[in-house]
CSV table of C-alpha atoms in Angstrom, one decimal:
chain,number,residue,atom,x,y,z
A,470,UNK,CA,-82.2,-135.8,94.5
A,471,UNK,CA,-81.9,-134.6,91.0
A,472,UNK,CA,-78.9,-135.1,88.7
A,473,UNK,CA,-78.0,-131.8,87.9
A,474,UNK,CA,-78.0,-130.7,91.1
A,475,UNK,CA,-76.8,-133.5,93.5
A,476,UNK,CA,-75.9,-137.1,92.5
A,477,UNK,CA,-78.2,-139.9,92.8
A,478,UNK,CA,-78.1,-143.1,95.1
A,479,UNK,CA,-76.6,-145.1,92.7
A,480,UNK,CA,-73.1,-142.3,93.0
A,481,UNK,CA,-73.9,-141.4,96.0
A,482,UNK,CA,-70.0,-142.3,97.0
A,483,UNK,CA,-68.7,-140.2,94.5
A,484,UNK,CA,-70.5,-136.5,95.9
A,485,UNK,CA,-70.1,-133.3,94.2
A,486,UNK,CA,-68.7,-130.1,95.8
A,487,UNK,CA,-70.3,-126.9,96.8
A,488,UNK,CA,-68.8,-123.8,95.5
A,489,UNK,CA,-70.3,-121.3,97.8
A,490,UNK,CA,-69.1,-117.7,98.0
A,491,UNK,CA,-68.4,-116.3,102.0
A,492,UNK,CA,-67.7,-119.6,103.8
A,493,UNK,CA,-67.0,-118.6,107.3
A,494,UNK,CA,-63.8,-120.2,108.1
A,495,UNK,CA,-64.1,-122.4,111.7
A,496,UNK,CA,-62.6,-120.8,114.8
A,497,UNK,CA,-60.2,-122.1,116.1
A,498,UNK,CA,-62.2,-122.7,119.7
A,499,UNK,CA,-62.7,-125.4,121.9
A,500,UNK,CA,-66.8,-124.7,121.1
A,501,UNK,CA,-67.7,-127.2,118.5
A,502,UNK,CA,-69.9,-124.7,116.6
A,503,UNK,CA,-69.2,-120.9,115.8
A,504,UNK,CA,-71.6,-118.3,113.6
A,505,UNK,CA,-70.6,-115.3,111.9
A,506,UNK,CA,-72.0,-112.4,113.0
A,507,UNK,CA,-72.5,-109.1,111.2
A,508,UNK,CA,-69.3,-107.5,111.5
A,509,UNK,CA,-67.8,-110.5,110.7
A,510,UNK,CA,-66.5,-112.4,113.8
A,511,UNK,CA,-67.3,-115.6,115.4
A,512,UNK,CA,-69.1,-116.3,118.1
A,513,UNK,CA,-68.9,-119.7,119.5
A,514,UNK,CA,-71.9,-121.8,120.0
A,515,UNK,CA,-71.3,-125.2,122.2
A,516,UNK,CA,-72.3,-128.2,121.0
A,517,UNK,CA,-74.7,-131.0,121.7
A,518,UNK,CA,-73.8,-132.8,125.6
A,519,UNK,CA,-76.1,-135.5,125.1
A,520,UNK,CA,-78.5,-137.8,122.8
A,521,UNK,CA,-80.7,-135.3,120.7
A,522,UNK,CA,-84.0,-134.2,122.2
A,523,UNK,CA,-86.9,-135.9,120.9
A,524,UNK,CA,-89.0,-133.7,118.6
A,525,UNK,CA,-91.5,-132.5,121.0
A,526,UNK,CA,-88.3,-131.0,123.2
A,527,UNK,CA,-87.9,-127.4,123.6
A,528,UNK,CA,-84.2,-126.2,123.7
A,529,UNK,CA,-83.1,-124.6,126.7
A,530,UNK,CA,-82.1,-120.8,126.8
A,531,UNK,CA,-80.8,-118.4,129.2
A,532,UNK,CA,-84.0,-116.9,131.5
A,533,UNK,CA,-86.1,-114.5,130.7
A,534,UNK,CA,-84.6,-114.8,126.7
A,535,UNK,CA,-87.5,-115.3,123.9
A,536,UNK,CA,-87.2,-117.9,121.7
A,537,UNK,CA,-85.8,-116.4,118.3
A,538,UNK,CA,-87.8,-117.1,115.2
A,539,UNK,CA,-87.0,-117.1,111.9
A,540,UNK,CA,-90.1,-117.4,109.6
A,541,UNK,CA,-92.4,-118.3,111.7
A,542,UNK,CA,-90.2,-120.9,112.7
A,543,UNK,CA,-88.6,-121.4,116.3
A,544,UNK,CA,-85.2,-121.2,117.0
A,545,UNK,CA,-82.2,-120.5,119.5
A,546,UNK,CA,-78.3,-119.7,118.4
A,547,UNK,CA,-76.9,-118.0,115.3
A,548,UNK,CA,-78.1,-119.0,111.7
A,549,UNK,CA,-74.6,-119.2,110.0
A,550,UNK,CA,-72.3,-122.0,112.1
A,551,UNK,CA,-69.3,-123.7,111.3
A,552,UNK,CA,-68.8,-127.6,111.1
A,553,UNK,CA,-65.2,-129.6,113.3
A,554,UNK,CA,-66.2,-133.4,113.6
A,555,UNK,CA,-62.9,-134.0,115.8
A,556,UNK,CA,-64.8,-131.5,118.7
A,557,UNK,CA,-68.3,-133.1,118.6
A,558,UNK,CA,-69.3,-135.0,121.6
A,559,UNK,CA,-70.4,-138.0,121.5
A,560,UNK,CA,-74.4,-138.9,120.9
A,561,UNK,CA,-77.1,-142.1,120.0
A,562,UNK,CA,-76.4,-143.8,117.4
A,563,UNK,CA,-78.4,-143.0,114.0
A,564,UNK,CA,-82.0,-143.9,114.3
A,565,UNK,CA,-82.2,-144.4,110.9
A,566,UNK,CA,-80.3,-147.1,108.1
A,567,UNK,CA,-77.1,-146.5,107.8
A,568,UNK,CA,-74.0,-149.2,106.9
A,569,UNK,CA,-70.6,-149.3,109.3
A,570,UNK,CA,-67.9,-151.0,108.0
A,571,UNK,CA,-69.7,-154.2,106.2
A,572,UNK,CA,-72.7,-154.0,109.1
A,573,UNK,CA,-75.9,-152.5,108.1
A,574,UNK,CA,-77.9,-151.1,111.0
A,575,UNK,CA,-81.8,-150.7,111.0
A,576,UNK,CA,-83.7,-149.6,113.7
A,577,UNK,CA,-82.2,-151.8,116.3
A,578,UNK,CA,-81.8,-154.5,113.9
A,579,UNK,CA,-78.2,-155.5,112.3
A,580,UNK,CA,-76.9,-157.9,109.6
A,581,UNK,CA,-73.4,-158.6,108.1
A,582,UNK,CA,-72.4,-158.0,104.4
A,583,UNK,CA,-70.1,-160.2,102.8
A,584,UNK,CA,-67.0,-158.6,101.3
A,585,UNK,CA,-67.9,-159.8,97.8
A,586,UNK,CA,-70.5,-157.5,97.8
A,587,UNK,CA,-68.0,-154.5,97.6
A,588,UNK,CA,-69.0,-151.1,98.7
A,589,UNK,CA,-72.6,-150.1,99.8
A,590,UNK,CA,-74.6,-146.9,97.8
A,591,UNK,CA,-77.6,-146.9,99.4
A,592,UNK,CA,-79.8,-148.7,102.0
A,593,UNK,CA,-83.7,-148.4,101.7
A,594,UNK,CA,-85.0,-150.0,105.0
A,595,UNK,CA,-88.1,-152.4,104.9
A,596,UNK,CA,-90.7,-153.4,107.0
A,597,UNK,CA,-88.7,-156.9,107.7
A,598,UNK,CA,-84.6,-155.7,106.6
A,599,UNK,CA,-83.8,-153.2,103.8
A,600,UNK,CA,-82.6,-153.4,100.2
A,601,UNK,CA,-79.3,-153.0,100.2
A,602,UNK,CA,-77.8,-151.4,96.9
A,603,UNK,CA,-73.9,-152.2,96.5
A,604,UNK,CA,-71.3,-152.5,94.1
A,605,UNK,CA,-69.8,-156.0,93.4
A,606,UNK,CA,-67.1,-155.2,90.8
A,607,UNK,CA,-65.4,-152.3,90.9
A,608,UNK,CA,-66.3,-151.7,87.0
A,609,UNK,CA,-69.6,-153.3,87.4
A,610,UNK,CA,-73.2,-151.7,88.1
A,611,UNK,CA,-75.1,-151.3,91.1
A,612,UNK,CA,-76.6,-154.3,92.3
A,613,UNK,CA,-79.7,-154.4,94.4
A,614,UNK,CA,-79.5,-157.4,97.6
A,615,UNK,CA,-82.7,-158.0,99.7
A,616,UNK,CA,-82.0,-158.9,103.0
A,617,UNK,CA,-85.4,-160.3,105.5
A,618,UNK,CA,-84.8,-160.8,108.8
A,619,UNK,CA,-81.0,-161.0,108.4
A,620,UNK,CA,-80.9,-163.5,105.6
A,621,UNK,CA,-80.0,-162.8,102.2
A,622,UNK,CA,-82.6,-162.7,99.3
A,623,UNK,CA,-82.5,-162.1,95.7
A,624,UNK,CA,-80.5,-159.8,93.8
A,625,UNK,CA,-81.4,-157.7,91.0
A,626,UNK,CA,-78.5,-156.1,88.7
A,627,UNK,CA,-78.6,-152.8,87.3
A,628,UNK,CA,-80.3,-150.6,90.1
A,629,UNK,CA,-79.7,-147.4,90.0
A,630,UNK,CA,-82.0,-145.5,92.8
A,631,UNK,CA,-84.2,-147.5,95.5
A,632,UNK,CA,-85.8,-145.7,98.2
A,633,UNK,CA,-89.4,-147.1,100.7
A,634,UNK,CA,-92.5,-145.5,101.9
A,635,UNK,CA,-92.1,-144.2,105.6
A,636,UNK,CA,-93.9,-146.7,107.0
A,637,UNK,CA,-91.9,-148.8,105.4
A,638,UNK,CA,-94.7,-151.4,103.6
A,639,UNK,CA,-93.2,-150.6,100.1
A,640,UNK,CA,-90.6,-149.8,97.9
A,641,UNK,CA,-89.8,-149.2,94.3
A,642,UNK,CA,-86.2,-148.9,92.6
A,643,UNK,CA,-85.4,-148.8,88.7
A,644,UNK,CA,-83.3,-151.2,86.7
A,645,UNK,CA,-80.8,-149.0,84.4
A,646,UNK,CA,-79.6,-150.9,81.6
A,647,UNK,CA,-76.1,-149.0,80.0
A,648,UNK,CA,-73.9,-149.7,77.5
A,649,UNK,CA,-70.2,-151.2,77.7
A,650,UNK,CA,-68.6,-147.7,78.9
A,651,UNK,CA,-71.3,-147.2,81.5
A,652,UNK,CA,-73.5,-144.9,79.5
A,653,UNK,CA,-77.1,-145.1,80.3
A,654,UNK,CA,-79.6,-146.5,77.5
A,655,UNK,CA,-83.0,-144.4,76.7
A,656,UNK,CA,-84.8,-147.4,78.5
A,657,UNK,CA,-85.6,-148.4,82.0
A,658,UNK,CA,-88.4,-150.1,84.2
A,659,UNK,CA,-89.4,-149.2,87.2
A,660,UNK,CA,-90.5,-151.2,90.2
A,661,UNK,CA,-93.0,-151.9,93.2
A,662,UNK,CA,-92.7,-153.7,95.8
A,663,UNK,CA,-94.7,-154.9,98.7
A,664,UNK,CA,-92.3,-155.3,101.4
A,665,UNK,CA,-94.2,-157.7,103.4
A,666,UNK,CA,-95.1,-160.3,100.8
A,667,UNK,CA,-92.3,-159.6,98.5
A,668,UNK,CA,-95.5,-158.7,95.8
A,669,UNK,CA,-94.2,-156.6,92.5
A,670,UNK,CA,-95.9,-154.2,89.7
A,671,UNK,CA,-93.3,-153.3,87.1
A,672,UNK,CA,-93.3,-150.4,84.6
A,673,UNK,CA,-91.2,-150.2,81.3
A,674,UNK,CA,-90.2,-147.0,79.9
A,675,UNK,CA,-88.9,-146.8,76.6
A,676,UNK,CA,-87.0,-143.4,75.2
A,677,UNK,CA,-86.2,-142.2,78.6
A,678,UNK,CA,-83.3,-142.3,80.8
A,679,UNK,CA,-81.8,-141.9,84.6
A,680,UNK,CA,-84.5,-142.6,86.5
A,681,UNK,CA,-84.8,-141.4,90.5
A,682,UNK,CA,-87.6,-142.7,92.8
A,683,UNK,CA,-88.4,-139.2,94.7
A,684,UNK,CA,-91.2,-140.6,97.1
A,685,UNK,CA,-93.1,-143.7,97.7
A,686,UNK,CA,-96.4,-143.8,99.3
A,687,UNK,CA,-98.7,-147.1,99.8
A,688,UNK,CA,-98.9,-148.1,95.9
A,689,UNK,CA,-98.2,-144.8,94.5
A,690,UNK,CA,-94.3,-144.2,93.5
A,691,UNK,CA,-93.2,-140.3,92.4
A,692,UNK,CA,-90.0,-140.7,90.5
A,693,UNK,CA,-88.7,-138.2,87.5
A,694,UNK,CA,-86.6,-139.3,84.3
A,695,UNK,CA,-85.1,-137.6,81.6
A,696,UNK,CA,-85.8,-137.8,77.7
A,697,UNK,CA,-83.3,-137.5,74.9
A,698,UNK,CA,-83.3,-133.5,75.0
A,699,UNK,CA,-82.3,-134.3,78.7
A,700,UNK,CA,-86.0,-132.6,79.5
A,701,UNK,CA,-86.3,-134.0,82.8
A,702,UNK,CA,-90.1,-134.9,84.1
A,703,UNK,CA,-92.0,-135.3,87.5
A,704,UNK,CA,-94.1,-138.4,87.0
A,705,UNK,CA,-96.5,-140.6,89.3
A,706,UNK,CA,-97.1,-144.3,88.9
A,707,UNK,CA,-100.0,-146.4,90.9
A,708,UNK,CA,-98.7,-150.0,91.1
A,709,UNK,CA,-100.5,-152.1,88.4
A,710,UNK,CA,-101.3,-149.0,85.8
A,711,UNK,CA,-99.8,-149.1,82.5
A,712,UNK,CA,-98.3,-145.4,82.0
A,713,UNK,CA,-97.5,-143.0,84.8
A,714,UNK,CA,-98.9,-139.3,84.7
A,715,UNK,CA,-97.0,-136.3,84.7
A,716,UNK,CA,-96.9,-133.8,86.8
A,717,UNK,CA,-96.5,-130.6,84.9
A,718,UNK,CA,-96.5,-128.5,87.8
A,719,UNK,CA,-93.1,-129.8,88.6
A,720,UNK,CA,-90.8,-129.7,85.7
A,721,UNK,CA,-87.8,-130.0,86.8
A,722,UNK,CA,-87.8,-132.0,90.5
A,723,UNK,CA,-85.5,-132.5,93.4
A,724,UNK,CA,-87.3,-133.7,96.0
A,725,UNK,CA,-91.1,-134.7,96.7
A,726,UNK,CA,-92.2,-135.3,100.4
A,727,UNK,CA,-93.0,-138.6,101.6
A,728,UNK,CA,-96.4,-137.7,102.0
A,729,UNK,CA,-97.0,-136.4,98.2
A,730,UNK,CA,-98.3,-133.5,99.4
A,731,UNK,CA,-95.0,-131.2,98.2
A,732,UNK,CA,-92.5,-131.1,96.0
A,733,UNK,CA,-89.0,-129.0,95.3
A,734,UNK,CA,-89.0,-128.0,91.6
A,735,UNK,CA,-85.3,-126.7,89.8
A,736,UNK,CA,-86.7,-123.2,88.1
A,737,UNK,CA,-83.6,-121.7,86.9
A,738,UNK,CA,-80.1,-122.9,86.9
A,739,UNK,CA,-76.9,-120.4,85.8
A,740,UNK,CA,-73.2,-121.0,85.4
A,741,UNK,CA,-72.6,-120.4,89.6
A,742,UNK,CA,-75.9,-121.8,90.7
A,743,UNK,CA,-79.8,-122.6,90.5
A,744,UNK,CA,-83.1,-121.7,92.1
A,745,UNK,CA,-85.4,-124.1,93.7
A,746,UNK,CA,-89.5,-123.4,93.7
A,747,UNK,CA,-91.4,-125.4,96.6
A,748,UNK,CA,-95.0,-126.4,95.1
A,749,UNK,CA,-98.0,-127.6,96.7
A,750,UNK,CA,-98.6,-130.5,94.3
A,751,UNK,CA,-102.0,-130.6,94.4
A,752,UNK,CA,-102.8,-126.9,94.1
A,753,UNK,CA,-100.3,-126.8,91.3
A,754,UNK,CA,-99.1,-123.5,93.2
A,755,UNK,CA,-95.7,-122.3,94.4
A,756,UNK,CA,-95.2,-121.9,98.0
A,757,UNK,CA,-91.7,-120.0,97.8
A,758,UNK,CA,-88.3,-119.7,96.1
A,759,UNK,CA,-84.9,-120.0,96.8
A,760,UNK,CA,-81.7,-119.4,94.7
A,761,UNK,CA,-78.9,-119.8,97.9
A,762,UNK,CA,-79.9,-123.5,98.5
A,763,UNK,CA,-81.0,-126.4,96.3
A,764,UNK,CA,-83.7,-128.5,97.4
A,765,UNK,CA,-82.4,-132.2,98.8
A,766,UNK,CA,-85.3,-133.5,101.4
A,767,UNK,CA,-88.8,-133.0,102.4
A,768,UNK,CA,-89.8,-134.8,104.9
A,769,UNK,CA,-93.3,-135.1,106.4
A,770,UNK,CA,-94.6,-133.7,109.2
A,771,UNK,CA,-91.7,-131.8,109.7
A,772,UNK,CA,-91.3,-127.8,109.4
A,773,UNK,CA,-88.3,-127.7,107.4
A,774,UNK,CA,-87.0,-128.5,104.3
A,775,UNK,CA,-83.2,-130.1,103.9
A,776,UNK,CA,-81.2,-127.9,101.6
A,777,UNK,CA,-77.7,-128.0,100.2
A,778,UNK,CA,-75.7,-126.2,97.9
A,779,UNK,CA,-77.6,-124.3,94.9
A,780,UNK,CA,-74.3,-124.8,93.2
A,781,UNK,CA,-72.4,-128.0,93.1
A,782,UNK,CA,-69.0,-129.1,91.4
A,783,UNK,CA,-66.4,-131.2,92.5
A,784,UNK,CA,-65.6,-133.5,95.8
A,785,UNK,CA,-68.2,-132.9,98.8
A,786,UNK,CA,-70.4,-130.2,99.8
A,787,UNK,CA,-69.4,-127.0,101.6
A,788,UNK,CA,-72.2,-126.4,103.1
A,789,UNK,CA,-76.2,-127.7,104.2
A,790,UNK,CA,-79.0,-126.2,105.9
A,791,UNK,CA,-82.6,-126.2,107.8
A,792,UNK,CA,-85.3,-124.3,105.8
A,793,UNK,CA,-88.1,-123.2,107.0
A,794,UNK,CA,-90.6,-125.3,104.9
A,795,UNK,CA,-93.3,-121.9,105.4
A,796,UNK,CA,-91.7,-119.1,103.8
A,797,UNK,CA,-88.4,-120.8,102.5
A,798,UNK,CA,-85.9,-118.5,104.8
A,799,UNK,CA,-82.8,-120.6,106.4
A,800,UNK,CA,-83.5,-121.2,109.8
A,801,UNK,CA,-79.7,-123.0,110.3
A,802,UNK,CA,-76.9,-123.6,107.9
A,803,UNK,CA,-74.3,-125.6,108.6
A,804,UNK,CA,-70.6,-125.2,106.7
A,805,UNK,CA,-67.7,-127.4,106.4
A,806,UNK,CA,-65.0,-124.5,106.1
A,807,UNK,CA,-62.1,-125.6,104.3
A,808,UNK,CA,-61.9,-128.5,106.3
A,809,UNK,CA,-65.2,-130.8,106.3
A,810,UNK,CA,-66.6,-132.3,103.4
A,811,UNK,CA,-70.3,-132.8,103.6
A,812,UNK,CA,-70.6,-136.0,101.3
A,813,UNK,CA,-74.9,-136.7,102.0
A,814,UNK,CA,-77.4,-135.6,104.3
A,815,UNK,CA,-80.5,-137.2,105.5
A,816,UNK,CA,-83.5,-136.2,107.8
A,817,UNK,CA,-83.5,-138.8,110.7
A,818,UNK,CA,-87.1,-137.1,112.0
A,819,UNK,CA,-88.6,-134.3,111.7
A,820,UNK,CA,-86.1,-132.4,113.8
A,821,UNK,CA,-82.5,-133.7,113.3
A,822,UNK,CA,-80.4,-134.2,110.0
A,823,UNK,CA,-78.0,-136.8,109.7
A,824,UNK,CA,-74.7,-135.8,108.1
A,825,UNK,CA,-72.0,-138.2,106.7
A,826,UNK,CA,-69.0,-135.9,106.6
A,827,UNK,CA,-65.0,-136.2,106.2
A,828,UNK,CA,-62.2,-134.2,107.8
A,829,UNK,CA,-58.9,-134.7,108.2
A,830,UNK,CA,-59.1,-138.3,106.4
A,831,UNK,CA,-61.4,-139.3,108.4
A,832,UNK,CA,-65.5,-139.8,108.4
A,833,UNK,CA,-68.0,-139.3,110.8
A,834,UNK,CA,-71.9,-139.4,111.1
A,835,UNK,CA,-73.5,-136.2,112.7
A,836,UNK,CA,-76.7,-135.2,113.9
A,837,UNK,CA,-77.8,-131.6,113.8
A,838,UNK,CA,-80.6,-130.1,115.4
A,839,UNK,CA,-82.7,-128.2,112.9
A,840,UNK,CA,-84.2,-126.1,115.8
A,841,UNK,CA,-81.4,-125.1,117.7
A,842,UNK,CA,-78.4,-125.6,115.3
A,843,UNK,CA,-76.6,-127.9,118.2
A,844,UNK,CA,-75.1,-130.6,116.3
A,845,UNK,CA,-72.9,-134.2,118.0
A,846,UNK,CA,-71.4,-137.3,116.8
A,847,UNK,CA,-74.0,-140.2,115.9
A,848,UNK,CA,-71.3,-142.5,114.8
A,849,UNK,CA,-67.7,-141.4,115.7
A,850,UNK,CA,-64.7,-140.5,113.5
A,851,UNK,CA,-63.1,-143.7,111.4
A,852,UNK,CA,-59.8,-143.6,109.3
A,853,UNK,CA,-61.3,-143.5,105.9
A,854,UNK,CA,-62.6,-142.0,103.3
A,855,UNK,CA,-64.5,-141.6,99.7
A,856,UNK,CA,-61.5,-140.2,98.0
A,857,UNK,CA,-59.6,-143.3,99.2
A,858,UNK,CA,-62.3,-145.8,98.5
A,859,UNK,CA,-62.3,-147.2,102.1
A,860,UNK,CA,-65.2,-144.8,103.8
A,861,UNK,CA,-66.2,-146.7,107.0
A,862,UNK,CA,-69.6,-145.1,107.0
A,863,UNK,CA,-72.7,-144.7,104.3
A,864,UNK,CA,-75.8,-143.6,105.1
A,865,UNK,CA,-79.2,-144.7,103.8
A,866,UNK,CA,-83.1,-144.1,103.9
């Protein structure tokens, strides 16, 4: 996540707002899902009956119809669909971390949060629980909780992004010091953790500010910060080393794939919007580029890139989408009309997106099927929301 284009963990609760031109307003159909065609009318799409397929499952379609591709990339149903949480069906819960109420779910594991803790930001799961990043105070910082097991560990104040390797055997988050009105000081330190053994490496930085860890990978942590000019920087860090390297062929980074092998580099930005480059980080060459999505998630071993709006201002998304991690074209997008707000988004594999999402004053989990475009509840519709600082639902990593 990059700050100029979406928010990091530690505001994750506080989203910014798409401002995308052509929205297709949802129809007003008993189909969950509708796409605009050409001349401009919907056509309904239904959505998802049951749990969503694992990612070796085909979608069905009519007999005798060939699969539609788009870049190389296969797919069935319209491209442009339209978001209603209250007419999604009912699926499996989220496979991935994600917080309900003052519960945080992993895998099938659960544990309980006590109220003092305040409102959760982010959840990076662990090999044995997850760091959980909350708010205590509601002037405070973030402070990071370890949880192993289901029992509380330490705590660590002033966290401001925290995210683990896929395989879950490490993490690494930053401690943010600010001043008395919350401004962030030109200092930081970064650090590594061995899940299992609870091992650390720490890095100081000194002259730079708002750190986000972008990918973690065995002992080697990918995270970007931003010097006085507000020059922001793509760095990597092995455990134990005493200075990072940069990574010059990503200036400007949103997101860097859990295997290190890419990376989604900010190339331009404007007024109404930016353009996104994806590079092969070892080649140092660019793959493709986009200027109608930002960047958000690249997730490894899957064949598309997560994408949101390339222009962001205000309360909640309008809008997210399924790129085709090949050629960059939009194999789905997904808007919330005038009536859904997309506040995050989250690959749950390499197939399905997560979506934490409000309507009508309430919030919902979805799943959406990257391939198809089908999307259904994960975790149903609760009174609550962001704007009313009582959202029943936060996702995490």
């Amino acid at each position: 996540m990059n700050r100029s284009i979406k928010l990091a963990g530690l505001v994750a609760s506080v989203s910014v707002a798409a401002v995308v031109a052509g929205i297709v307003v949802a129809a007003q159909q008993t189909p969950t899902l509708a796409s605009a065609s050409g001349d401009g009318t919907l056509k309904p799409i239904d959505s998802a009956t049951k749990p969503a397929p694992k990612p070796s499952t085909t979608p069905s379609r009519p007999p005798g119809t060939a699969p539609a591709t788009t870049g190389g990339v296969s797919s069935s149903g319209p491209v442009k669909l339209t978001l209603d949480l209250s007419k999604l069906k009912q699926g499996a819960a989220p496979a991935g971390s994600y917080v309900d109420g003052r519960t945080v779910h992993v895998g099938g594991n659960k544990f309980t949060l006590p109220a003092t803790d305040g409102p959760v930001w982010d959840v990076a799961r662990t090999s044995t629980g997850a760091l959980v990043l909350h708010r205590p105070t509601e002037n405070g910082n973030a402070v990071l909780t370890t949880w192993t097991n289901g029992s509380r560990g330490e705590s660590v104040k002033d966290v401001s992004t925290v995210l683990s390797s896929a395989d879950r055997s490490s993490s690494a988050y930053a401690v943010q010091p600010t001043n008395a009105d919350g401004t962030e000081l030109p200092r930081f330190t970064l650090v590594w953790r061995d899940n299992p053994s609870g091992e650390k490496y720490t890095l100081q930085r000194n002259g730079e500010y708002g750190p986000i860890v972008l990918a973690v990978q065995g002992s080697e942590v990918y995270f970007s910060a931003s010097n006085k000019s507000e020059k922001q920087t793509l760095y990597k860090w092995t455990a134990g080393d005493d200075a990072p390297k940069p990574i010059s062929a990503v200036p400007a980074p949103s997101a860097v794939s859990s295997n290190l092998e890419l990376a989604a580099s900010i190339v331009s930005t404007t007024d109404d919007g930016s353009c996104t480059a994806l590079i092969e980080v070892a080649a140092a060459t660019k793959r493709w580029k986009t200027c109608d999505y930002a960047v958000d998630e690249l997730f490894a071993g899957s064949a598309y890139a997560l994408g949101g709006p390339a222009y962001r201002d205000g309360y909640g998304d309008g809008l997210f989408a399924a790129l085709d991690l090949k050629t960059g074209k939009t194999v789905h997008e997904w808007s919330g009309a005038n009536a859904v707000a997309i506040i995050s988004t989250a690959m749950e594999d390499a197939d399905h997106i997560l979506v934490l999402a409000e309507q009508g004053g309430k919030t919902a989990i979805a799943r959406c099927d990257a391939k198809s475009g089908a999307c259904e509840l994960a975790a149903p519709l609760k009174k609550g929301t962001g704007d009313e600082d009582n959202r029943p639902y936060q996702l995490g990593h």
